[in-house]
Coordinates of C-alpha atoms in Angstrom, one line a residue:
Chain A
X698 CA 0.0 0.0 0.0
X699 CA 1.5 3.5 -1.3
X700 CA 0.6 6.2 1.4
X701 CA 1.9 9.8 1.7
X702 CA 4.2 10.2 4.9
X703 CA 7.1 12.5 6.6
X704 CA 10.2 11.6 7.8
X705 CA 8.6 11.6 11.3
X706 CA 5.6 9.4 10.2
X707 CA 7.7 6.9 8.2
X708 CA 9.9 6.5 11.9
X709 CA 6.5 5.8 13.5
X710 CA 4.5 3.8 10.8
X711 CA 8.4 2.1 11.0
X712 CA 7.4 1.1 14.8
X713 CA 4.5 -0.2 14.0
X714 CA 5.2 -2.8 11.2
X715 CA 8.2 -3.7 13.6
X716 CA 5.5 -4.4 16.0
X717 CA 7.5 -2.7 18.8
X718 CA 6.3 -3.9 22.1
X719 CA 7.6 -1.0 24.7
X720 CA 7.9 2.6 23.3
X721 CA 9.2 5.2 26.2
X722 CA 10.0 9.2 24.3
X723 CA 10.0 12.5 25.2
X724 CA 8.5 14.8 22.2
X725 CA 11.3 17.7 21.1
X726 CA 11.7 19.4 17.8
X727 CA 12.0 18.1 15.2
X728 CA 11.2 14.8 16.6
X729 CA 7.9 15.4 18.3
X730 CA 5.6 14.2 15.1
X731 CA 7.0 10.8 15.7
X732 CA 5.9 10.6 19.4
X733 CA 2.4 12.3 18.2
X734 CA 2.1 9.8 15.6
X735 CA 2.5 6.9 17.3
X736 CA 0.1 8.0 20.1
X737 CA -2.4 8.5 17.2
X738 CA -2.2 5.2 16.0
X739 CA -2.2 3.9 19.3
X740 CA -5.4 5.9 19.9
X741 CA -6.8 4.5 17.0
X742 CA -6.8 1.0 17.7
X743 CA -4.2 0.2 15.0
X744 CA -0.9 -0.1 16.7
X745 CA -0.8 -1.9 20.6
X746 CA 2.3 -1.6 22.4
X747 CA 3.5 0.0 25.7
X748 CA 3.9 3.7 25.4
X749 CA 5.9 5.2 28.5
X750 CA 5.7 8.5 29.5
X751 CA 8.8 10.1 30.7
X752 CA 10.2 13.3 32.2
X753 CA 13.3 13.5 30.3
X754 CA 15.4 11.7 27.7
X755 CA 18.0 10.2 30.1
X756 CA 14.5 8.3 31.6
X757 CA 13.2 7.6 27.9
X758 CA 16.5 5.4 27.9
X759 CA 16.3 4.5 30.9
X760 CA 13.5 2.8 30.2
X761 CA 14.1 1.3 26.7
X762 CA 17.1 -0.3 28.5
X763 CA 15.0 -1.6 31.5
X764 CA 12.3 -3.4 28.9
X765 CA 14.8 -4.7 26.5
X766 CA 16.6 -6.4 29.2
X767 CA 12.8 -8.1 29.6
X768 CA 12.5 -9.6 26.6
X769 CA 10.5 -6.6 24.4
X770 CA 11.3 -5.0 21.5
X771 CA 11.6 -1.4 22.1
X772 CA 11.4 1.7 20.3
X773 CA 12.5 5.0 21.1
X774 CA 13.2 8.7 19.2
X775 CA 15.3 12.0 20.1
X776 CA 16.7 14.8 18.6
X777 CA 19.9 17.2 19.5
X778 CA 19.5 18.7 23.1
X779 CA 17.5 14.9 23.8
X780 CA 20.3 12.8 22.4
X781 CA 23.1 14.8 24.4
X782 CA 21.1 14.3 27.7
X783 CA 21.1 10.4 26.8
X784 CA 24.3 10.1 26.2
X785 CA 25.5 8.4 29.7
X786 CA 22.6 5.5 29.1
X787 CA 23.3 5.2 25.1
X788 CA 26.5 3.6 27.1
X789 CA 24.7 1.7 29.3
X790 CA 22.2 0.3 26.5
X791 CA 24.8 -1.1 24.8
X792 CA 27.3 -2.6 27.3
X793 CA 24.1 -4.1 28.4
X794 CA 23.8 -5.4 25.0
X795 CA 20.0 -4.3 24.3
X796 CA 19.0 -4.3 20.9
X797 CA 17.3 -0.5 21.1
X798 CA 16.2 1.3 17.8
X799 CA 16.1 4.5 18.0
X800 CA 15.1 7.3 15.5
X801 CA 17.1 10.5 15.6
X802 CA 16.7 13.9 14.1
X803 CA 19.2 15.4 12.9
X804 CA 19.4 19.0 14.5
X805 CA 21.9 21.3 16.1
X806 CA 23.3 22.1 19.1
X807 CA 23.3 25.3 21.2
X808 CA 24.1 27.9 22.1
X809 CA 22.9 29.7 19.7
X810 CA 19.7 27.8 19.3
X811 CA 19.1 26.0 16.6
X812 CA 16.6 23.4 15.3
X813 CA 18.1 23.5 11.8
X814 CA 19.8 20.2 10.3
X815 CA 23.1 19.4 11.7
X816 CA 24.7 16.3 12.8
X817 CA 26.9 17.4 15.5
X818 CA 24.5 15.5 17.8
X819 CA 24.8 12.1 16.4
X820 CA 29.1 12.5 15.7
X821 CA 29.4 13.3 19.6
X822 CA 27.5 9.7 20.3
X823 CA 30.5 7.9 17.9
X824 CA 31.6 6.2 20.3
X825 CA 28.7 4.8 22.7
X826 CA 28.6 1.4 20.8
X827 CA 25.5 2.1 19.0
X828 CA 25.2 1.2 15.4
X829 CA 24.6 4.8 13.5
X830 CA 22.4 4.9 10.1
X831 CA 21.9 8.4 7.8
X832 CA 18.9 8.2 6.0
X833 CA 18.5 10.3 2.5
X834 CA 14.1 9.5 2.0
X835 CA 10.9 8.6 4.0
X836 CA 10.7 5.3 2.3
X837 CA 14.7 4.4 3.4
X838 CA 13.6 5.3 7.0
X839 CA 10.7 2.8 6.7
X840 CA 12.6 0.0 5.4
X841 CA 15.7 0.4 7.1
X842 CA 13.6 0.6 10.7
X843 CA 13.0 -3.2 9.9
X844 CA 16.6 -3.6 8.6
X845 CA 18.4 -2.5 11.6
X846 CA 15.8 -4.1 14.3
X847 CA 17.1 -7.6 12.1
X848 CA 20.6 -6.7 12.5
X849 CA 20.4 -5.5 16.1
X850 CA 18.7 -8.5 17.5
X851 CA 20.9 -11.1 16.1
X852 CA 22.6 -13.3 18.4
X853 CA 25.7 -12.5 17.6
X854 CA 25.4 -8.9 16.8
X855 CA 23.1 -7.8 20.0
X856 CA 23.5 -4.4 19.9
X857 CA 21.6 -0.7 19.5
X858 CA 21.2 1.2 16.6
X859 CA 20.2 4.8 15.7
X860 CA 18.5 6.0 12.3
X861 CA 19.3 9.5 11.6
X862 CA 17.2 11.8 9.5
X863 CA 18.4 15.3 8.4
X864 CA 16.3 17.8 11.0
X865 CA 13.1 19.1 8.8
X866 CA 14.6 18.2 5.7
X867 CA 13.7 14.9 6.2
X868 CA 11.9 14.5 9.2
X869 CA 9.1 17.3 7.8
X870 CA 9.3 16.3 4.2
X871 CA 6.2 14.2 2.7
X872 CA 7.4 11.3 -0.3
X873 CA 5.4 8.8 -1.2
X874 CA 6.5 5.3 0.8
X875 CA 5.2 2.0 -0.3
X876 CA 4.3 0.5 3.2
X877 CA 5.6 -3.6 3.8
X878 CA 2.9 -5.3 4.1
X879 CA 2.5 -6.4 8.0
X880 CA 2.6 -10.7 7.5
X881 CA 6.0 -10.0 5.3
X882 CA 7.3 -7.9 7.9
X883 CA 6.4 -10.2 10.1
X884 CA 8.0 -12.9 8.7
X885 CA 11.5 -11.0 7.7
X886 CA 11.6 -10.1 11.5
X887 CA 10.7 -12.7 13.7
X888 CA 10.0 -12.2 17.6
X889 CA 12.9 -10.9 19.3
X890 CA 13.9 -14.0 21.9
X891 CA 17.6 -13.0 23.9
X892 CA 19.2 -15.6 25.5
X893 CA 19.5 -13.8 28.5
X894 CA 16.6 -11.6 30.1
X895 CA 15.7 -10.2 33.2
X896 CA 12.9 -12.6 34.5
X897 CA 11.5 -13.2 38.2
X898 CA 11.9 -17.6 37.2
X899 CA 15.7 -17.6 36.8
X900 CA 16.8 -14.0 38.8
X901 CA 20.1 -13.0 38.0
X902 CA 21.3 -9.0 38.1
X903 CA 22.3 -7.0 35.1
X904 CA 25.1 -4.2 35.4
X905 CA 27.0 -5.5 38.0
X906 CA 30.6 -5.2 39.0
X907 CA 33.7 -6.0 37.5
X908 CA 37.2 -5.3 39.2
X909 CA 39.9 -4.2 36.9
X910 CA 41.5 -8.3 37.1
X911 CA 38.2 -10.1 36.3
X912 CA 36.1 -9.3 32.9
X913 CA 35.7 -5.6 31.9
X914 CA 38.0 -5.3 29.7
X915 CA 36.8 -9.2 27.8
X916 CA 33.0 -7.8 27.9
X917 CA 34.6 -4.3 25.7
X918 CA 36.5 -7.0 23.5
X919 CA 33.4 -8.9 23.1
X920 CA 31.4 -5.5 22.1
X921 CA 34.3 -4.5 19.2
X922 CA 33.2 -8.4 18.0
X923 CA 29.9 -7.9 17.8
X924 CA 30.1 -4.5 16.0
X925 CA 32.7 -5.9 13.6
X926 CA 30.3 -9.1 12.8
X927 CA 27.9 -6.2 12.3
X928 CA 29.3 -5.6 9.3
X929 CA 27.9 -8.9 7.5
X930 CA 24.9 -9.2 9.0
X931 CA 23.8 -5.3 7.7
X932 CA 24.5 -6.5 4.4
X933 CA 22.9 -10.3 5.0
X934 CA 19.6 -8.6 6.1
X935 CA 20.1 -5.9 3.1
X936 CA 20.2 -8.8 1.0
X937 CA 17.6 -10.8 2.1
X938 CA 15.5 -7.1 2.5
X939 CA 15.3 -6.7 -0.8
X940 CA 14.9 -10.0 -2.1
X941 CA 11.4 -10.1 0.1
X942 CA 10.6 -6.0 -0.4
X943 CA 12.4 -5.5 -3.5
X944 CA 14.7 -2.5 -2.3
X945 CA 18.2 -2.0 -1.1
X946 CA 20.0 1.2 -0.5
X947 CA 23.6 0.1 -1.3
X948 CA 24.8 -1.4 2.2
X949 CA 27.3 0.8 4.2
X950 CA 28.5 2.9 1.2
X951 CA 25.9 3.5 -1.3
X952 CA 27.8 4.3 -4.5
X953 CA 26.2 6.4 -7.3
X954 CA 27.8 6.9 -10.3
X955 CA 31.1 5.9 -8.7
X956 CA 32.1 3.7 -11.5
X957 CA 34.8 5.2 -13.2
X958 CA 35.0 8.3 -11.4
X959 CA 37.5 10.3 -10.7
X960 CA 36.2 12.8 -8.1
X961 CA 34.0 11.0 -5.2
X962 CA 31.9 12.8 -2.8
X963 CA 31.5 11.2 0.2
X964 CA 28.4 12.6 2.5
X965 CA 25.7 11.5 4.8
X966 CA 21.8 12.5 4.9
X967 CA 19.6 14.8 2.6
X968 CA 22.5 16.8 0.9
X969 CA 23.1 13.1 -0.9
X970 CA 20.2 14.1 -2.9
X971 CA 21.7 17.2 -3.5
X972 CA 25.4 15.9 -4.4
X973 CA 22.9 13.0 -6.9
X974 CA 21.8 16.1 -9.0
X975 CA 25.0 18.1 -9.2
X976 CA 26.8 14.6 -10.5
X977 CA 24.0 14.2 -13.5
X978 CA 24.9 17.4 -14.4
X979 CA 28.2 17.0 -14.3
X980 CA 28.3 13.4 -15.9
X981 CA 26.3 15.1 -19.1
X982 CA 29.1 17.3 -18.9
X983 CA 31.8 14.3 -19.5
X984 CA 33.3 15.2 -16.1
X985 CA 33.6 11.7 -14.2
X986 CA 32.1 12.3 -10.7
X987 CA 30.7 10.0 -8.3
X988 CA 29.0 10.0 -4.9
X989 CA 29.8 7.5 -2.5
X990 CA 26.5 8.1 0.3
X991 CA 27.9 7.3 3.7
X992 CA 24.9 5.5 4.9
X993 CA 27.0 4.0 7.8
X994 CA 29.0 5.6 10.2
X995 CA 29.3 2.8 13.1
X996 CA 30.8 0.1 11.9
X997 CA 32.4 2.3 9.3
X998 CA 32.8 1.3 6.2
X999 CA 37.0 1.1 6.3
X1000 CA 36.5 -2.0 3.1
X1001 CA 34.0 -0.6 1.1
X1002 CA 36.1 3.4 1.5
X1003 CA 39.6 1.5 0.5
X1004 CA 37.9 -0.4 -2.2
X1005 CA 36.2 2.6 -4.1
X1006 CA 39.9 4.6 -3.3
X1007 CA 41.7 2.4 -5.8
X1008 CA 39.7 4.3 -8.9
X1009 CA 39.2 7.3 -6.9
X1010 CA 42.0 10.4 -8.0
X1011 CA 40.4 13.2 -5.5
X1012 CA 37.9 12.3 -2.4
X1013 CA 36.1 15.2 -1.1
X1014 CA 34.2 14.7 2.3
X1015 CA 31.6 16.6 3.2
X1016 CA 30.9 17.5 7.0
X1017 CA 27.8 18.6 8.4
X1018 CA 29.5 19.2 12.0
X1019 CA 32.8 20.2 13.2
X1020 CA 35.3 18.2 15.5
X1021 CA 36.4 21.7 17.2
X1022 CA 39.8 21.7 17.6
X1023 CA 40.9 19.5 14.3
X1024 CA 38.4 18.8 11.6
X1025 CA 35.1 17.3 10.2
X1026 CA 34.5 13.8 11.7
X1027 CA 33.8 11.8 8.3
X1028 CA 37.0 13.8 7.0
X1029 CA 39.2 12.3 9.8
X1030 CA 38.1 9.1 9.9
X1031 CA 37.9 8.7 5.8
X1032 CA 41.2 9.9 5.7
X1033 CA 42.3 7.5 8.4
X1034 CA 40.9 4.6 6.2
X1035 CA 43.4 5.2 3.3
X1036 CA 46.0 5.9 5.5
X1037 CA 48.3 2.7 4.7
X1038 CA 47.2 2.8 0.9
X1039 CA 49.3 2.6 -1.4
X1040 CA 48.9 5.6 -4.5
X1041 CA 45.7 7.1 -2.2
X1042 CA 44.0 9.4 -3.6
X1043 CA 44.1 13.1 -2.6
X1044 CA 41.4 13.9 0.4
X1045 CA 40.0 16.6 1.6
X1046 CA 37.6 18.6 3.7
X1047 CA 34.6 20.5 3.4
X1048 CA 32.5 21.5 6.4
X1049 CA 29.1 22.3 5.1
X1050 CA 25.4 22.9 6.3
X1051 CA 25.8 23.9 9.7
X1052 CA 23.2 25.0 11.9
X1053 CA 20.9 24.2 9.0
X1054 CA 23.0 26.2 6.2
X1055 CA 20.9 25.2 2.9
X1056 CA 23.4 23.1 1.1
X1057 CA 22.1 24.4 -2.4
X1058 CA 23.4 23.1 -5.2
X1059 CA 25.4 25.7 -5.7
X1060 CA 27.0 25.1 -2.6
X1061 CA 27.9 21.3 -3.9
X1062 CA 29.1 23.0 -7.4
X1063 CA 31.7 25.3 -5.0
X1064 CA 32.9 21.6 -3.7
X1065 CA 33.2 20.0 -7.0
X1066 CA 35.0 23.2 -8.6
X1067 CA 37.6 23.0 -5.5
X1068 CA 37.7 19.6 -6.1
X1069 CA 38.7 19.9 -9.7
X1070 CA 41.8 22.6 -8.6
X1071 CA 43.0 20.9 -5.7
X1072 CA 46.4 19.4 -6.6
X1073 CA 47.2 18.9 -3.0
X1074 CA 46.5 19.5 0.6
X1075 CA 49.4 20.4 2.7
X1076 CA 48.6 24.1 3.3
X1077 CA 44.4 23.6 3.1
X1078 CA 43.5 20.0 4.5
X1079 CA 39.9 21.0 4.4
X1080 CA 37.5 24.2 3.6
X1081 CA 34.2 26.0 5.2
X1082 CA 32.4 26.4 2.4
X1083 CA 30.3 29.6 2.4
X1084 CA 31.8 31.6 5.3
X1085 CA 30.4 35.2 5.4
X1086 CA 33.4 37.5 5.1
X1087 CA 35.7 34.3 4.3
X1088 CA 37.5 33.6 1.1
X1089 CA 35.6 32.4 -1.8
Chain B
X700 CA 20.7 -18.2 42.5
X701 CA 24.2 -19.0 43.3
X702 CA 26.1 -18.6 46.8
X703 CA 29.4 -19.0 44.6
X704 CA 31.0 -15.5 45.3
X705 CA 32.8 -15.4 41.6
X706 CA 32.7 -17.7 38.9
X707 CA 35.8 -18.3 37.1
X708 CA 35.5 -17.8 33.6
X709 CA 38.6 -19.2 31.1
X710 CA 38.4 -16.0 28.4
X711 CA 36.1 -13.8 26.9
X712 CA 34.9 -17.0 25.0
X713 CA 32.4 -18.1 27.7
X714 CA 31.7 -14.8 29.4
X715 CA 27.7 -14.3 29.0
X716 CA 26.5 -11.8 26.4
X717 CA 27.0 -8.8 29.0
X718 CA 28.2 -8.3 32.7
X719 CA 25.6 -10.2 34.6
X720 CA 25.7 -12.0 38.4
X721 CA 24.1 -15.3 39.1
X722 CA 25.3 -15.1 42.6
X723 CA 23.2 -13.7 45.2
X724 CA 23.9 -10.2 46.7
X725 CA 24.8 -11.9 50.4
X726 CA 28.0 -12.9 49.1
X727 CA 29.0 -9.4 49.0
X728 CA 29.5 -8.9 53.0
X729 CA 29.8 -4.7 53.0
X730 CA 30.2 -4.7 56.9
X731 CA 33.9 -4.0 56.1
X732 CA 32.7 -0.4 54.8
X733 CA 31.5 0.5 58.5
X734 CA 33.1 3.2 60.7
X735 CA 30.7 3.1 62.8
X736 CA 28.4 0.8 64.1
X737 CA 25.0 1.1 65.3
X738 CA 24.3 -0.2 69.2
X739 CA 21.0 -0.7 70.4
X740 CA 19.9 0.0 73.8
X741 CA 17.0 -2.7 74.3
X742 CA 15.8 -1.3 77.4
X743 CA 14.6 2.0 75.7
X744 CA 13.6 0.3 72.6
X745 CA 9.5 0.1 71.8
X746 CA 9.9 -2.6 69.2
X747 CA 8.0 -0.2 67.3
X748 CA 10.1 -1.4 64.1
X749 CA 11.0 2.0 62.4
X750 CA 14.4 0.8 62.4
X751 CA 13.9 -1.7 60.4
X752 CA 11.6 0.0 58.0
X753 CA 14.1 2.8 57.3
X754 CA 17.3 0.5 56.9
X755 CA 18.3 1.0 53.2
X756 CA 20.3 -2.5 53.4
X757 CA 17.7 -4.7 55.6
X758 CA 20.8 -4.8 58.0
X759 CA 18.5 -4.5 61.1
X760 CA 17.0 -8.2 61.6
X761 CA 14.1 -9.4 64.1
X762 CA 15.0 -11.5 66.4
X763 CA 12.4 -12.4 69.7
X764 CA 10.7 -9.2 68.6
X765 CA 13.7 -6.8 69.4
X766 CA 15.9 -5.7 66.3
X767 CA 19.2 -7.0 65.6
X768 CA 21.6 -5.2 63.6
X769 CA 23.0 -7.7 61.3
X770 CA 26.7 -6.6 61.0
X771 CA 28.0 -8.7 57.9
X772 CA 26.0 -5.9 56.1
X773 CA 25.5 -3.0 57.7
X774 CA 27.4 -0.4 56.1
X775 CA 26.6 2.2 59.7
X776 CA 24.7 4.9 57.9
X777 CA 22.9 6.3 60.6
X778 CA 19.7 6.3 59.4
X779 CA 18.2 3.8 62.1
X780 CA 19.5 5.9 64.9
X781 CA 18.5 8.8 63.2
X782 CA 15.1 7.9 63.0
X783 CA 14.1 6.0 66.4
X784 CA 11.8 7.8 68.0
X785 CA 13.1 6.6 71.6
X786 CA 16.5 7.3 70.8
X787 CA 16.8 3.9 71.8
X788 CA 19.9 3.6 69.0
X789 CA 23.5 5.5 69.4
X790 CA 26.7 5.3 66.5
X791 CA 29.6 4.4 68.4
X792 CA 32.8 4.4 66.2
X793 CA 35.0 0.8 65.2
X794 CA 37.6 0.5 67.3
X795 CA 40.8 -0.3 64.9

């Protein structure tokens, strides 16, 4: 069935055909439509499942932690100021090893405020162990929802995972999404069954101690596994996604146009779209330019990067938040992929879209043109693109 | 539950998924943390209970109706001779 949804209501309707048993959320901008939706449908007979009512985000966690560790498949969604104030349990969810979906938008930080696209929120949780996805439509949000609730909750993966959408210009934005139908959802997802859960019949306590001799440091160990073992199973349930639904979007690294191309964009979220229009243009023009979408930031992509490198003469990545201090996040850690490669091409830096900045396509056409000049980087590893008063 | 204080596991091979205990909490004997100790003075006491209501780590026991500090755990907040009424309860310090 085709319907007509948002960003927010794709996240929601995403929920639902997930069959998510506990939902806890606090509503904040962008995100609130997603909370609001969900208590529609709940209201209107059509979706059943726990909805907690928190006082903060920190709780929201909290909780989606607490019902995991029961056994239930839980559901939660934040934005910005939210995700910051989560960020001690985002730890704690996965350490505990709860297979959490959550839905984040996109939006910056303050001071000053800001509920513009951004994704400074989602690079400062990097490194909380959660699996992080950037979404580019409504209909990617959908199907990846089920994706990552597959990946999460496999035995040997057993881990969280965040979808991010670009604040408003996703989250807000209407496309037409071709809704699974519930019995094939159904049967692509299973029930979610851990091996271990918190239950009254066989007690045992969850978050205990661990001195520096005994285990801490093998329980990290066995959280680097699991992340690495990611990898396969995101493109295993990608695979077997689209062989039910009939759509993929690429795995980690979703090339376009990246054949035989000599520049390569690399980007996350809605300014994909963007960066897809400015290489038609330029393709028509004979200039060979690709876009490699990062889709995945946590695992990163380090095989797919190195493999798409070997064609690649000049990368440019493009960050839509700043590591203050050094550089874009994406910049540093693409750059850090290639490191050991021999004949690498050149790479460099182009913070972008901050605070909500429209990335026109003008703005893209400024990359591609400093693309095309750079010879190399010593004096300019990386760019703001569009400073008022700066260089152009 | 297990009264096994630690089990001994060979490598992060057959750890469980994430940092659980199958042992029960009484293994873990916090008395040690005590500077000082509750003493009960059962000649004022009421054996009204509030003691062993308001102990945060069921330290104070029943025993023949009169409470019983159970010293394995009790960790000497104060609270129980903070809150009888009768001040039937004083916090005398661990000799060392």
């Amino acid at each position: 069935m085709k319907m007509v949804l948002s960003g927010n209501a794709s996240a929601a309707y995403g929920a639902k055909l997930a069959r998510a048993e506990v939902i806890s959320a606090y509503p904040i901008t962008p995100q609130t439509k997603i909370v609001e939706k969900i208590a529609d449908l709940i209201a209107n007979g059509e979706f059943e499942t726990e909805f907690v009512k928190v006082e903060s985000e920190h709780s929201a966690m909290a909780a989606a932690v607490s019902a995991s560790l029961v056994g239930a498949r839980t559901f939660t969604a934040t934005s910005s100021q939210g995700l910051l104030l989560m960020h001690e349990v985002l730890h704690w969810a996965s350490a505990s090893r709860t297979p959490i979906v959550m839905v984040n938008i996109n939006r910056a930080v303050a001071p000053p405020w800001s509920v513009w696209a951004d994704q400074t929120d989602t690079i400062a949780q990097r490194d909380t162990g959660w699996m992080q996805f950037y979404c580019e439509s409504c209909q990617e949000v959908v199907d990846t929802m089920l994706i990552l609730y597959k990946v999460a909750e496999d035995k040997d993966v057993m881990m969280p995972a965040m979808l991010s959408e670009d604040a408003f210009l996703l989250s807000h934005t209407s496309e037409i999404v071709d809704m699974p139908e519930q019995a094939e959802v159904d049967e692509f997802l299973g029930k979610f069954e851990p091996e271990q859960r918190l239950d009254v019949e066989n007690p045992m306590s969850f978050g205990s101690l661990s001195m520096p001799h005994q285990y801490y440091y093998e329980f990290r160990y066995k959280m680097a596994e699991a992340m690495e073992t990611a990898r396969e199973k995101i493109l295993d349930a990608e695979r077997e996604f689209e062989k039910r639904f009939g759509r993929s979007y690429g795995g980690l690294l979703d090339l376009y146009r990246c054949d035989d191309a000599e520049i390569v964009l690399i980007a996350a979220g809605s300014m994909s779209s963007t960066i897809r229009v400015a290489v038609d243009e330029m393709r028509e023009k004979g200039k060979k330019i690709g876009l490699a979408r990062l889709r995945v930031f946590r695992p990163f992509p380090i095989k797919e990067l190195r493999e798409l490198a070997k064609g690649a003469k000049m990368i440019g990545v493009l960050d839509r938040s700043f590591c203050f201090g050094y550089e874009g996040a994406f910049f540093t850690e693409v750059k850090s992929a290639l490191y050991d490669m021999e004949n690498r091409p050149l790479v460099k830096g182009y913070v972008v879209g901050i605070g909500g900045r429209d990335v026109t396509l003008d703005v893209i056409h400024d990359v591609i043109n400093d693309c095309m000049v750079t010879k190399d980087t010593k004096d300019e590893p990386f760019k703001w693109i569009g400073l008022k008063g700066g260089e152009q | 539950m297990s009264d096994e204080h630690e089990i001994e596991y060979k490598g992060y091979k057959d750890l469980p998924l994430s940092p659980i205990a199958t042992g029960k909490s009484l293994v873990f004997k916090t008395g040690g943390w005590r500077t000082m100790r509750p003493v009960i003075d059962l000649e004022k006491c009421k054996k009204c209970g509030i003691c062993w209501k308001y102990c945060p780590d069921l330290s104070i026991l029943i025993v023949d109706e009169y409470p019983k500090v159970d010293l394995d755990y009790c960790k000497g907040c104060g609270i129980c001779a903070n809150e009888c009424p009768f001040d039937a309860i004083v916090m005398v310090e661990e000799s060392t």
